[in-house]
Short mmCIF file of C-alpha atoms in Angstrom, two decimals:
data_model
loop_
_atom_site.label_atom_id
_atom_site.label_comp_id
_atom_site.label_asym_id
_atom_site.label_seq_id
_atom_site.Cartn_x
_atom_site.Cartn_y
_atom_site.Cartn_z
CA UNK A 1 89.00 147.41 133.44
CA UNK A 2 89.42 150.69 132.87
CA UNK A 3 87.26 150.98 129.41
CA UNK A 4 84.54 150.58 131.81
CA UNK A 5 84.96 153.52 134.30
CA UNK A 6 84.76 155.90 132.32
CA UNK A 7 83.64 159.85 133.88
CA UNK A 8 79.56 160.18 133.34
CA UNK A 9 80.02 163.26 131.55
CA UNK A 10 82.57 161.40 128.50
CA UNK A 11 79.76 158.74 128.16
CA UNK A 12 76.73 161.19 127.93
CA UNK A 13 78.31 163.61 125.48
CA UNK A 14 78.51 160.99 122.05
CA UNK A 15 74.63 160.42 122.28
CA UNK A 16 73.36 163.57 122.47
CA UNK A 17 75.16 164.29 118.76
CA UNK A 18 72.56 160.96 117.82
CA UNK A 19 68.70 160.41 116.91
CA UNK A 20 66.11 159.67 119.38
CA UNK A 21 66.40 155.94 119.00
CA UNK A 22 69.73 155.73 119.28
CA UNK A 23 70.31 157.88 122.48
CA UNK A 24 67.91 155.60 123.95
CA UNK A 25 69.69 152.43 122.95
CA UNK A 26 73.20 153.51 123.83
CA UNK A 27 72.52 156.92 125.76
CA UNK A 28 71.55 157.20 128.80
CA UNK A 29 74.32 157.23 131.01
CA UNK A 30 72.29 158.44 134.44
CA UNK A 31 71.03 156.23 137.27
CA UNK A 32 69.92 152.85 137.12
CA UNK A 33 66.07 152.25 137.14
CA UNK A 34 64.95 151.40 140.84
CA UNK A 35 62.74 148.53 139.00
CA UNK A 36 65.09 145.44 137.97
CA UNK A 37 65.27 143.85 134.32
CA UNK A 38 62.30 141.58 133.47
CA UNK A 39 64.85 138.81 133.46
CA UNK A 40 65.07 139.22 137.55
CA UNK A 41 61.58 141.31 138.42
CA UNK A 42 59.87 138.49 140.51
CA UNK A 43 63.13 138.28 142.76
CA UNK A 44 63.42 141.82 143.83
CA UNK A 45 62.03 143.67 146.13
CA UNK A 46 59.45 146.45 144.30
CA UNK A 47 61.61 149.31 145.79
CA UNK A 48 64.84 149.39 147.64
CA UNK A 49 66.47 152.58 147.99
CA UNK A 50 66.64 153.15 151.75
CA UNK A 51 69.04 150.24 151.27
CA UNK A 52 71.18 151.63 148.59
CA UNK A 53 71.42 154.88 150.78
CA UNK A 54 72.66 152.86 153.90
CA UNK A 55 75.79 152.04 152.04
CA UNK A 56 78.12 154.64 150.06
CA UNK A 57 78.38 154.21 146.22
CA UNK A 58 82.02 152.86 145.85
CA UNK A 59 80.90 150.12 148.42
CA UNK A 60 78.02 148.97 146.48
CA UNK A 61 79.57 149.27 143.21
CA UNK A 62 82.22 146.72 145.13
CA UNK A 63 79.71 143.99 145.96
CA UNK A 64 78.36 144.35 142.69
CA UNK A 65 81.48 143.66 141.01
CA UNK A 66 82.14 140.48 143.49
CA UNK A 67 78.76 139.18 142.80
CA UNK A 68 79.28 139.98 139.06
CA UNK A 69 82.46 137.63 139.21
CA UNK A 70 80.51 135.09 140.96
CA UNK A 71 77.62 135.13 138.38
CA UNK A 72 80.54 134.61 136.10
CA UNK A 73 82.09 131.82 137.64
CA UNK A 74 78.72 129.80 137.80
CA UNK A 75 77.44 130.97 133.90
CA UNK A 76 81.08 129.30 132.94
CA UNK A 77 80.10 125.78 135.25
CA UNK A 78 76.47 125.68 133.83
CA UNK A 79 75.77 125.50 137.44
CA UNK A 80 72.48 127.42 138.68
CA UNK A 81 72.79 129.64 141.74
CA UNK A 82 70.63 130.21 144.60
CA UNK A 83 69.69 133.32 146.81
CA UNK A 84 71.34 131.78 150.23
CA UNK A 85 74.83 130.97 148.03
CA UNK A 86 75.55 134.21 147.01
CA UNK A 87 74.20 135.69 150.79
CA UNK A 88 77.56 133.25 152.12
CA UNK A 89 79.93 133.91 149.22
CA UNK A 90 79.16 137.26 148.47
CA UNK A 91 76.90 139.47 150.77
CA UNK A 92 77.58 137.59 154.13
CA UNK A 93 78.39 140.72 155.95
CA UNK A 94 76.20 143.15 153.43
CA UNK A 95 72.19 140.40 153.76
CA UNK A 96 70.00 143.77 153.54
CA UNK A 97 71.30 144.98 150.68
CA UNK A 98 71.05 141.52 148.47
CA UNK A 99 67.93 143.61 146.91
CA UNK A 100 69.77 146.26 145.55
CA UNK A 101 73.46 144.17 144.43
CA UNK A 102 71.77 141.85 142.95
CA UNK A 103 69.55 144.23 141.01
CA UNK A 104 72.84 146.22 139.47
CA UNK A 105 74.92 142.42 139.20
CA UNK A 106 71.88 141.13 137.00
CA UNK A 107 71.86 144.53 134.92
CA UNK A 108 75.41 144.11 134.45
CA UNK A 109 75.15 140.77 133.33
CA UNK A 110 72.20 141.42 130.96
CA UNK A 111 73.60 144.46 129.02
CA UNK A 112 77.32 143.73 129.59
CA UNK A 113 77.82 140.34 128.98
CA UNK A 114 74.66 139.02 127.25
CA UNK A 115 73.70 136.63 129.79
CA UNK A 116 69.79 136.53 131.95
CA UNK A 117 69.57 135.82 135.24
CA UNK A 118 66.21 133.86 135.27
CA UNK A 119 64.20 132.53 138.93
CA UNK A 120 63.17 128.82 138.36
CA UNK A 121 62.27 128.27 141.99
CA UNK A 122 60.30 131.13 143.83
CA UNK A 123 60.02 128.81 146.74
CA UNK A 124 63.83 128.26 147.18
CA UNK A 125 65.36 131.81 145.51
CA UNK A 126 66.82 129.73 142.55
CA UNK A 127 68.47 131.27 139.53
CA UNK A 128 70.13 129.81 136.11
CA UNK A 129 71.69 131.79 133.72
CA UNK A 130 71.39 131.75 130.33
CA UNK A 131 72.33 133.64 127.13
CA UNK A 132 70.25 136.64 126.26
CA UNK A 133 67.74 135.62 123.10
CA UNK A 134 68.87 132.49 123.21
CA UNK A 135 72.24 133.57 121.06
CA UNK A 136 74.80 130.11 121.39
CA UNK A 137 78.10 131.99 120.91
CA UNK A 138 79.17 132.15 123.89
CA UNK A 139 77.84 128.38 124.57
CA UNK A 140 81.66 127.14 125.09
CA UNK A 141 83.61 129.24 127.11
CA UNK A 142 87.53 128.36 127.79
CA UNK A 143 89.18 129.57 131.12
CA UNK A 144 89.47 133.06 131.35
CA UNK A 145 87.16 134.08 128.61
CA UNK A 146 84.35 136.27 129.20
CA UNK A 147 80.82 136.10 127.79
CA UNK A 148 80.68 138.33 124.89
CA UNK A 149 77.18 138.25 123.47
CA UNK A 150 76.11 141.76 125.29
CA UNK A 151 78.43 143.20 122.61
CA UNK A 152 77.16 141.26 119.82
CA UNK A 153 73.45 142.31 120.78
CA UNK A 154 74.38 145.75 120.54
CA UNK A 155 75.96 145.32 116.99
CA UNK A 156 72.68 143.63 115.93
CA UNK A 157 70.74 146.43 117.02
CA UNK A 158 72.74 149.04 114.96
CA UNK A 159 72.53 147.25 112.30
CA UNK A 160 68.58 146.33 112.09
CA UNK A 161 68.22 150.53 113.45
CA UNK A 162 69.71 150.91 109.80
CA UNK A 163 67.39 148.43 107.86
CA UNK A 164 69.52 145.90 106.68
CA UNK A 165 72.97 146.90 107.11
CA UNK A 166 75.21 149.70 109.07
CA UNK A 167 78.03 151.43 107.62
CA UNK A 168 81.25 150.50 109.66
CA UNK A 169 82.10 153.87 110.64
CA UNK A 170 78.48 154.76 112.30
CA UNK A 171 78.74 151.44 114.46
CA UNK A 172 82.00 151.92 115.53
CA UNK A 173 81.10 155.93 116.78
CA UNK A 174 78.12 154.61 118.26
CA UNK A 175 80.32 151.69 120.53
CA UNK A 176 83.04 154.09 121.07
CA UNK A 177 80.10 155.46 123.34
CA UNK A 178 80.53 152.10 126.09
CA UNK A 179 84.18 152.25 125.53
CA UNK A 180 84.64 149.79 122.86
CA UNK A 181 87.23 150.97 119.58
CA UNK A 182 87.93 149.51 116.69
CA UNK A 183 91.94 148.01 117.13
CA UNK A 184 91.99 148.83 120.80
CA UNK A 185 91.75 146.15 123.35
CA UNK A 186 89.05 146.08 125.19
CA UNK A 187 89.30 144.08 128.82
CA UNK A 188 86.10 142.23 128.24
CA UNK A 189 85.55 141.57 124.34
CA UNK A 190 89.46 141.75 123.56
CA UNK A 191 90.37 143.45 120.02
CA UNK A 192 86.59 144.41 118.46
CA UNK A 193 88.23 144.03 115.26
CA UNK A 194 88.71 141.09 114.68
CA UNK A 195 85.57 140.20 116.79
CA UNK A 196 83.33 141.78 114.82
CA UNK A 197 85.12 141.78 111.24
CA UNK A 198 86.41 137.90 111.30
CA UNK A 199 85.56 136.14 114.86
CA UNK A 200 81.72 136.67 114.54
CA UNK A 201 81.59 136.56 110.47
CA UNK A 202 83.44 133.00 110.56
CA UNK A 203 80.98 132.20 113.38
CA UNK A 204 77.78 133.30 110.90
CA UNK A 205 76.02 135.96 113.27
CA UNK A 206 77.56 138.92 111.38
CA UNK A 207 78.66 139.63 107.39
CA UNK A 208 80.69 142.01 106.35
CA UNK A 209 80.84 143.47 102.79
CA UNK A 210 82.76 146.34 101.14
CA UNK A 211 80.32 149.13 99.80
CA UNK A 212 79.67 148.62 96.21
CA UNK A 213 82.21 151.23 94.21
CA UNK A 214 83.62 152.57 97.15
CA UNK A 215 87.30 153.76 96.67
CA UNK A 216 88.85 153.96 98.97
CA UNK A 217 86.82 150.69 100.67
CA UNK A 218 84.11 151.03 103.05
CA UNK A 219 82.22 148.13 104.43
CA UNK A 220 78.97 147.49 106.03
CA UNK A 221 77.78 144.76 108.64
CA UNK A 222 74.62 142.66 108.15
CA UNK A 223 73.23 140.47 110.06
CA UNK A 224 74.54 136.75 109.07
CA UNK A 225 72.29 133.53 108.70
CA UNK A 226 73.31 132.37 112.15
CA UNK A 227 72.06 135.16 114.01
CA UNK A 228 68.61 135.21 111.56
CA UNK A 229 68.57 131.74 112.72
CA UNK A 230 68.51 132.43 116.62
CA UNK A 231 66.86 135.42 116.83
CA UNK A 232 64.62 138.18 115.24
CA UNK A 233 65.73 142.24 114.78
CA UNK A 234 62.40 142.67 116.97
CA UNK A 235 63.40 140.47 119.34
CA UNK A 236 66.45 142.37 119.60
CA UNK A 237 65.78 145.84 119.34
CA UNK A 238 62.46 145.05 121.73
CA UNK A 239 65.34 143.68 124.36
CA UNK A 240 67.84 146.88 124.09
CA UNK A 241 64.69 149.18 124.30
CA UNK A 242 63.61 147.39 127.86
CA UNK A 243 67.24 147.44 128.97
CA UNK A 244 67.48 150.97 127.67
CA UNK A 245 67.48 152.64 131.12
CA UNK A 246 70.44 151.16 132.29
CA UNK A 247 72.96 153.38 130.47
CA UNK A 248 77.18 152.15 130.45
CA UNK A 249 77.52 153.19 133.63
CA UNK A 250 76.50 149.41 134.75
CA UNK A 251 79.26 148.55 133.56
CA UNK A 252 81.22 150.15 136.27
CA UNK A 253 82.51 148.37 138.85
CA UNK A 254 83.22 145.49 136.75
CA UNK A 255 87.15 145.26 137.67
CA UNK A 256 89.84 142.51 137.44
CA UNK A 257 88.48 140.67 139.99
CA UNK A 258 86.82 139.04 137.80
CA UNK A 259 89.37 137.68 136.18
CA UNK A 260 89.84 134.97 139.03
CA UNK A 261 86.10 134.32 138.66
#
């Protein structure tokens, strides 16, 4: 998973060419907030960094990644999770820094791969995951296949940061920034090509149009009626905004472990 350990300094340097809004939406490649997503804010402690300094970088980026795949594994099973399952799968040797890995997992599993982790049961540390806004595409999931709906929130919210539609060229710039390129495969949302130009069309949650009297052709994406029918542009672009201060880098760590998951 290479795409997704990229250097700091190569993520960083596409935004700043960008406008306000969009450097806060894609930008923003330095530390991860100390608070955790809203999705996860009742189930982590209100500040944990004397745990994240016990334990060097690389090692926490590991457990995140193992906890990520476990996440994974239970999103794919419907199954929901609780606090003292991933303390014996996961963090059996790491318990006093489940604040902090679970913090970065959930992150990664909000922004990356479109999916909340939600408490149901304060009383018992009890989580279920389900897809960000509600989107169904990724509601049947065939072994191996990763969630992909982090990507398709970020397409919606280039497109409704243009009005109604977003020249091709622009969104692909702006998700070359998280590693993703047009007709390169990509270890989590395969070819973005054909995701975005026939996958996610056929599926409704995304049109795409040639420019009227464009020679040579341009296109444009839109939003299609499936995606109008699940969610709302403020619904989305409110979502990337809160999530905003995790930049790509929690991505990182996400390796082929996961693969197993």
């Amino acid at each position: 998973m290479s795409e997704l350990r990229q250097p700091e300094a190569d993520l960083q340097a596409p935004v700043q060419a960008q406008g306000p809004v969009e450097a806060q939406l894609f930008g923003a490649a330095g530390e991860e907030a100390a608070s955790p997503s809203s999705s996860s804010s009742s189930s982590v402690a209100p500040s944990f960094s004397a745990y994240a300094e016990s334990l060097p970088q690389e090692a926490l980026t590991v457990l995140k990644s193992d906890l990520v795949a476990f996440l994974l594994l239970k999103y794919r099973t419907k199954e929901p999770i609780s606090k003292a399952e991933m303390l014996n799968m996961v963090l059996r040797d790491h318990r006093d820094h489940f604040p902090v890995v679970f913090s970065r997992a959930s992150k990664c599993m909000q922004l990356v791969f479109g999916v909340d982790v939600k408490e149901v049961d304060p009383r018992e540390r009890t989580y279920v995951l389900v897809p960000t806004l509600g989107l169904t595409c990724d509601a049947v999931l065939s072994d191996g296949q990763r969630p992909k709906a982090g990507l398709l929130v970020m397409v919606l919210g280039l497109i409704a940061l243009y009005g109604d539609h977003a020249p091709e060229e622009e969104v692909w710039e702006l998700l070359s920034i998280i590693g993703v390129y047009a007709g390169k495969q990509h270890c989590i949302y395969g070819e973005p090509r054909e995701l975005l130009t026939k996958v996610w069309v056929q599926e409704g949650y995304l049109e795409y149009r040639q420019v009227p009297h464009s020679d040579p052709a341009r296109y444009k994406f839109l939003w299609g009626p499936r995606a109008h029918a699940e969610t709302s542009k403020w619904q989305v672009l409110e979502h990337l905004l809160r999530v905003s201060t995790v930049g790509p880098t929690s991505a990182e760590g996400v390796s082929d472990e996961e693969e197993g998951a």
